[in-house]
Coordinates of N, CA, C and O in Angstrom, one line a residue:
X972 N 19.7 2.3 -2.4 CA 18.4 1.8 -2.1 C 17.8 0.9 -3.2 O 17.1 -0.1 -2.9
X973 N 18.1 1.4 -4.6 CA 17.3 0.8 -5.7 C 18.3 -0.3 -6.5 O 19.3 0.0 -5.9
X974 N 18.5 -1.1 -7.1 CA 19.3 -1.9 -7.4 C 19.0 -1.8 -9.2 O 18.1 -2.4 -9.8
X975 N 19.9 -0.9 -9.9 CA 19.9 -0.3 -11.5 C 20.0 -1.6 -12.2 O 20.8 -2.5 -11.9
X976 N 19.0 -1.6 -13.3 CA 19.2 -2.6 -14.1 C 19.8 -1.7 -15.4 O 20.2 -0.6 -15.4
X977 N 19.6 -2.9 -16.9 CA 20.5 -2.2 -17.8 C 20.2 -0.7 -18.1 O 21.2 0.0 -18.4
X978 N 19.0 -0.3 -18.1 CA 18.4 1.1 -18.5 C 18.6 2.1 -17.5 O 18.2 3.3 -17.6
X979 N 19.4 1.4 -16.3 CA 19.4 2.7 -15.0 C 18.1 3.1 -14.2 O 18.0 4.1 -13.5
X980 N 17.4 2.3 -14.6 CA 15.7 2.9 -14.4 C 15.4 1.7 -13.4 O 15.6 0.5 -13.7
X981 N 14.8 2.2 -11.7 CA 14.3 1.2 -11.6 C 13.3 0.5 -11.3 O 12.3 0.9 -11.9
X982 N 13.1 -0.6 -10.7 CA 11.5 -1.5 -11.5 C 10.9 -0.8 -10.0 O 11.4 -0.7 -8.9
X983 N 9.6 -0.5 -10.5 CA 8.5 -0.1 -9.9 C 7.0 -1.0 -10.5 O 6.5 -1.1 -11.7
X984 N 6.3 -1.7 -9.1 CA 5.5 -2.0 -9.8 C 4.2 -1.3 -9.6 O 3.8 -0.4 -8.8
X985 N 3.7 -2.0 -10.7 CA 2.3 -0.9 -11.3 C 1.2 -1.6 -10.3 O 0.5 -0.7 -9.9
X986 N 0.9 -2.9 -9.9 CA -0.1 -3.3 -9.4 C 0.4 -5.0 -8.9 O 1.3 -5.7 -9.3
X987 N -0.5 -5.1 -7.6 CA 0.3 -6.6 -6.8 C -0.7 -7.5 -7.4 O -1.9 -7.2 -7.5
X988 N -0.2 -8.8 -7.9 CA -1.2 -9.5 -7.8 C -1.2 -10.6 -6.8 O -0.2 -11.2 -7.2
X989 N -1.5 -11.3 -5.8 CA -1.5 -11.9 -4.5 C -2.4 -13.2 -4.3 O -3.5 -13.3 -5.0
X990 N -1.9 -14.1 -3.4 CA -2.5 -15.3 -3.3 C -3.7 -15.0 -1.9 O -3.5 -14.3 -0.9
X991 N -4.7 -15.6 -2.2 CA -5.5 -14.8 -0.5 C -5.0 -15.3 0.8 O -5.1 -14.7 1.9
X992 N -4.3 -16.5 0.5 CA -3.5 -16.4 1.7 C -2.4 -16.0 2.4 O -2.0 -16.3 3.6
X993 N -1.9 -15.2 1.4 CA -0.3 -14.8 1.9 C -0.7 -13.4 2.7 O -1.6 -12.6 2.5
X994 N 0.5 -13.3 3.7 CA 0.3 -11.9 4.1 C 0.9 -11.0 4.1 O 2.1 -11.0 3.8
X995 N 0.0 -9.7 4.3 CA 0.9 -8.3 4.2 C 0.5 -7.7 2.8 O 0.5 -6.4 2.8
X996 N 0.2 -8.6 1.5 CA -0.4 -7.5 0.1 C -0.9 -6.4 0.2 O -0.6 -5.3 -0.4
X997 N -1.8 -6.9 1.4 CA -2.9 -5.0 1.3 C -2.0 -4.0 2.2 O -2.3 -2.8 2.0
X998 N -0.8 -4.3 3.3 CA -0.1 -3.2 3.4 C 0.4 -2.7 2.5 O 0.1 -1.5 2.1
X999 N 1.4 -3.6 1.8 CA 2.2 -3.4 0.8 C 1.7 -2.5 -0.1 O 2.2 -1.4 -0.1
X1000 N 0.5 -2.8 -1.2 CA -0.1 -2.3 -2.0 C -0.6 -0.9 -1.3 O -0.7 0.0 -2.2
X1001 N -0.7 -0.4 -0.3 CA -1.6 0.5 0.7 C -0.7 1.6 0.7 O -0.9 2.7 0.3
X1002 N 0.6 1.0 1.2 CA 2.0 1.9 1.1 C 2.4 2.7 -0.1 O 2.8 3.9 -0.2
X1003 N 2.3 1.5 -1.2 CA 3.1 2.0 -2.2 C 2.0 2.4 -3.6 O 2.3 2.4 -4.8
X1004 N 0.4 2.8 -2.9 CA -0.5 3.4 -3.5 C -0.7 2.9 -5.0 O -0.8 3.7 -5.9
X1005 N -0.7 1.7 -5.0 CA -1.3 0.6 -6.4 C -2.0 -0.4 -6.3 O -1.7 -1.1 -5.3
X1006 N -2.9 -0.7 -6.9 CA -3.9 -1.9 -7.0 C -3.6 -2.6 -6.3 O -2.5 -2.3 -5.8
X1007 N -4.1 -3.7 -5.9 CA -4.1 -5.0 -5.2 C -5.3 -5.9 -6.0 O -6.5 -5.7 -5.9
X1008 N -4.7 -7.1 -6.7 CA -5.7 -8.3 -7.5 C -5.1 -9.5 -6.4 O -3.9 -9.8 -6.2
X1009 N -6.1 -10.0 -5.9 CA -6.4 -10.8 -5.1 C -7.2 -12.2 -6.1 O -8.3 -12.3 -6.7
X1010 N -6.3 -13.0 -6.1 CA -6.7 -14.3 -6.8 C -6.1 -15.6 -6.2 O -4.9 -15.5 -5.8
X1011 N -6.5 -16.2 -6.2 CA -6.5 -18.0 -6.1 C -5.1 -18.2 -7.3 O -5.3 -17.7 -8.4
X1012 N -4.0 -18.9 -7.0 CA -3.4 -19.3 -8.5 C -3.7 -20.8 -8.7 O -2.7 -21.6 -8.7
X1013 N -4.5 -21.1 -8.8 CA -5.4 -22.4 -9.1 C -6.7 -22.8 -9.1 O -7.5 -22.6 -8.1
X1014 N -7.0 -23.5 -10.2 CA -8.9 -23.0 -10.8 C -9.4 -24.2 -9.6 O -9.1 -25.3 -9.4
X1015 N -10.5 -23.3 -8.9 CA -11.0 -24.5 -8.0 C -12.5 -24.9 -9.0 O -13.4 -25.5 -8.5
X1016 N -12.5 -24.6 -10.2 CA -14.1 -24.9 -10.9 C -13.2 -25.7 -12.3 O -12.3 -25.3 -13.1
X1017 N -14.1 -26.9 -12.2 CA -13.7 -28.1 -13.0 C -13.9 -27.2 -14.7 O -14.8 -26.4 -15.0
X1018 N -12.9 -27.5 -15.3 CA -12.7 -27.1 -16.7 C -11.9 -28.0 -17.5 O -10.8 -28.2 -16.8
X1019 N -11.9 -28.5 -18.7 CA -11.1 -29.1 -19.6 C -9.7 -29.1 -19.8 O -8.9 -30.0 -20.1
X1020 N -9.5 -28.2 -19.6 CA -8.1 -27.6 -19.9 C -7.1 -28.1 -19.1 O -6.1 -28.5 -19.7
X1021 N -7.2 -28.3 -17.7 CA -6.4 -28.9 -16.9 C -7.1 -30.2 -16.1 O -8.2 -30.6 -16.0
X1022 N -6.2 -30.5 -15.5 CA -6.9 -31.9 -14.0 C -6.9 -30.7 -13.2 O -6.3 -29.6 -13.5
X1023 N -7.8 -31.3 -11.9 CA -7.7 -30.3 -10.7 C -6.0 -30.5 -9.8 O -5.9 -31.6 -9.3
X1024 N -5.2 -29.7 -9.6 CA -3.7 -29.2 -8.9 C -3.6 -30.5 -7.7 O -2.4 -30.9 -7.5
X1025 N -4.5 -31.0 -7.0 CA -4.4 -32.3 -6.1 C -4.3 -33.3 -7.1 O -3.4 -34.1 -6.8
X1026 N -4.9 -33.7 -8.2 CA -5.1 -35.2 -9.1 C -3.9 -35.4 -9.5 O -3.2 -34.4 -9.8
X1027 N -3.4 -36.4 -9.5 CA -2.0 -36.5 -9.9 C -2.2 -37.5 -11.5 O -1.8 -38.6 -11.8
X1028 N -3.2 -36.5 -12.4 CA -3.4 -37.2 -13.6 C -2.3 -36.6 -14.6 O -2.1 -35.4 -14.7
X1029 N -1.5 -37.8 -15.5 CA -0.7 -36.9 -16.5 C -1.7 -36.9 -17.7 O -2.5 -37.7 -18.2
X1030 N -1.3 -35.6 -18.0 CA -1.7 -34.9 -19.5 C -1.1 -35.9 -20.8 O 0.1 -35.8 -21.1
X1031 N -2.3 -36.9 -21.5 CA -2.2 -37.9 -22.3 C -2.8 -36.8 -24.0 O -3.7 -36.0 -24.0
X1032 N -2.3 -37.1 -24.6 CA -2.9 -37.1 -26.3 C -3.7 -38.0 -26.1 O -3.5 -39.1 -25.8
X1033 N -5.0 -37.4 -26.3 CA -6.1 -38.1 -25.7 C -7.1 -37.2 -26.4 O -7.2 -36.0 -26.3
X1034 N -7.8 -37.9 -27.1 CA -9.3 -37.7 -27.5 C -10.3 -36.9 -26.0 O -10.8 -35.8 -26.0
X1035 N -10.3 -38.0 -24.9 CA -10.7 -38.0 -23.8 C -10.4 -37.3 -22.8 O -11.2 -37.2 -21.9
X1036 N -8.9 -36.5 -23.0 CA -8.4 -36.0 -22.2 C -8.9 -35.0 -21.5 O -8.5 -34.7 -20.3
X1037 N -10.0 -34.1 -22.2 CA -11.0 -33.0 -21.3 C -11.7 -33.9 -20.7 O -11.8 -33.5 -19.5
X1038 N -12.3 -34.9 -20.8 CA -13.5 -35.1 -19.6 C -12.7 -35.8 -18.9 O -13.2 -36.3 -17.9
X1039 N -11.3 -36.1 -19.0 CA -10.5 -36.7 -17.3 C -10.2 -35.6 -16.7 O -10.3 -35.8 -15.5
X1040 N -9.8 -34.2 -17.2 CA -10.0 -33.1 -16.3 C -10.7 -32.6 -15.9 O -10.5 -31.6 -15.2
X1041 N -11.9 -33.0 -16.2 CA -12.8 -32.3 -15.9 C -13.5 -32.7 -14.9 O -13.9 -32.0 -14.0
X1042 N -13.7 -34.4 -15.1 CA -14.2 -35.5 -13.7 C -13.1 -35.1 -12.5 O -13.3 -34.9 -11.3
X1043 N -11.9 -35.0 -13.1 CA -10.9 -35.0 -11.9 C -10.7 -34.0 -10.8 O -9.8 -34.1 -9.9
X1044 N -12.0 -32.7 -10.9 CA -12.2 -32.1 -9.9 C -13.4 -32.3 -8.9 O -13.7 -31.7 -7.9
X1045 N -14.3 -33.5 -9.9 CA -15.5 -34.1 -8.7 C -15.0 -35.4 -8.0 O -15.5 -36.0 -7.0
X1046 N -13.5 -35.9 -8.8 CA -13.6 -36.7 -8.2 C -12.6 -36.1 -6.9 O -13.1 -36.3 -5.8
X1047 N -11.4 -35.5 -6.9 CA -10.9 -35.0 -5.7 C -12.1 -34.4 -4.7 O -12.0 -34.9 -3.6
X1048 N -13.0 -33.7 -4.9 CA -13.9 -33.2 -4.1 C -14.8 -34.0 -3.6 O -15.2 -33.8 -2.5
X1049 N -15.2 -35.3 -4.5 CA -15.4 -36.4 -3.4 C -14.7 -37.2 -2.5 O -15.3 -37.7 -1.5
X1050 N -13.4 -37.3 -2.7 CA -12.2 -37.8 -1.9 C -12.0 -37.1 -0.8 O -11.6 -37.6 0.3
X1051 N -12.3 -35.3 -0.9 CA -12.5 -34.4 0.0 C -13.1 -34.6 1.2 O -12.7 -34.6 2.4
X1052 N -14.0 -34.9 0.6 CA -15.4 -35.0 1.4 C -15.7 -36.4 2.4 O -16.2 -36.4 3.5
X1053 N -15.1 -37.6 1.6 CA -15.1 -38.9 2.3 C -14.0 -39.1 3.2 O -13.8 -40.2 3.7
X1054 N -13.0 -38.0 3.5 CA -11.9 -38.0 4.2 C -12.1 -37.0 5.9 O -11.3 -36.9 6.9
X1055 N -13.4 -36.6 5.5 CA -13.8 -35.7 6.6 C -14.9 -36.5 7.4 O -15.4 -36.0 8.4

């Protein structure tokens, strides 16, 4: 049933973490009586650190480079929006 790794011990997990759209987590988790973390794996609120996951902006050594990621999630959300 279990597939032994090097320690003979096998992996059980402690807690699911899940995208909200996939299905079946909360059986799964329900079954096997552990947490369920329900998250997004991608920031939908504009932040420095990255471009928004649609912008097809490359990451430059840039002085500037926070406020192109950071525009680059009003600007997809305006593209959003003018596409509807």
């Amino acid at each position: 049933m279990f597939e032994f790794q090097g320690d003979d011990q096998p992996f059980v997990a402690e807690a699911i973490i899940s995208n909200p759209p996939a299905y079946g987590h909360i059986h799964c988790a329900e079954k096997l009586g552990i947490p369920l973390h329900i998250f997004f794996t991608m920031p939908w609120s504009p932040t420095k650190a990255f471009p928004h996951p649609l912008a097809a902006i490359p990451n430059a050594e840039s002085h500037a480079q926070g406020y192109v990621n950071k525009l680059s999630y009003f600007a997809v959300e305006d593209l959003v929006w003018a596409g509807n």
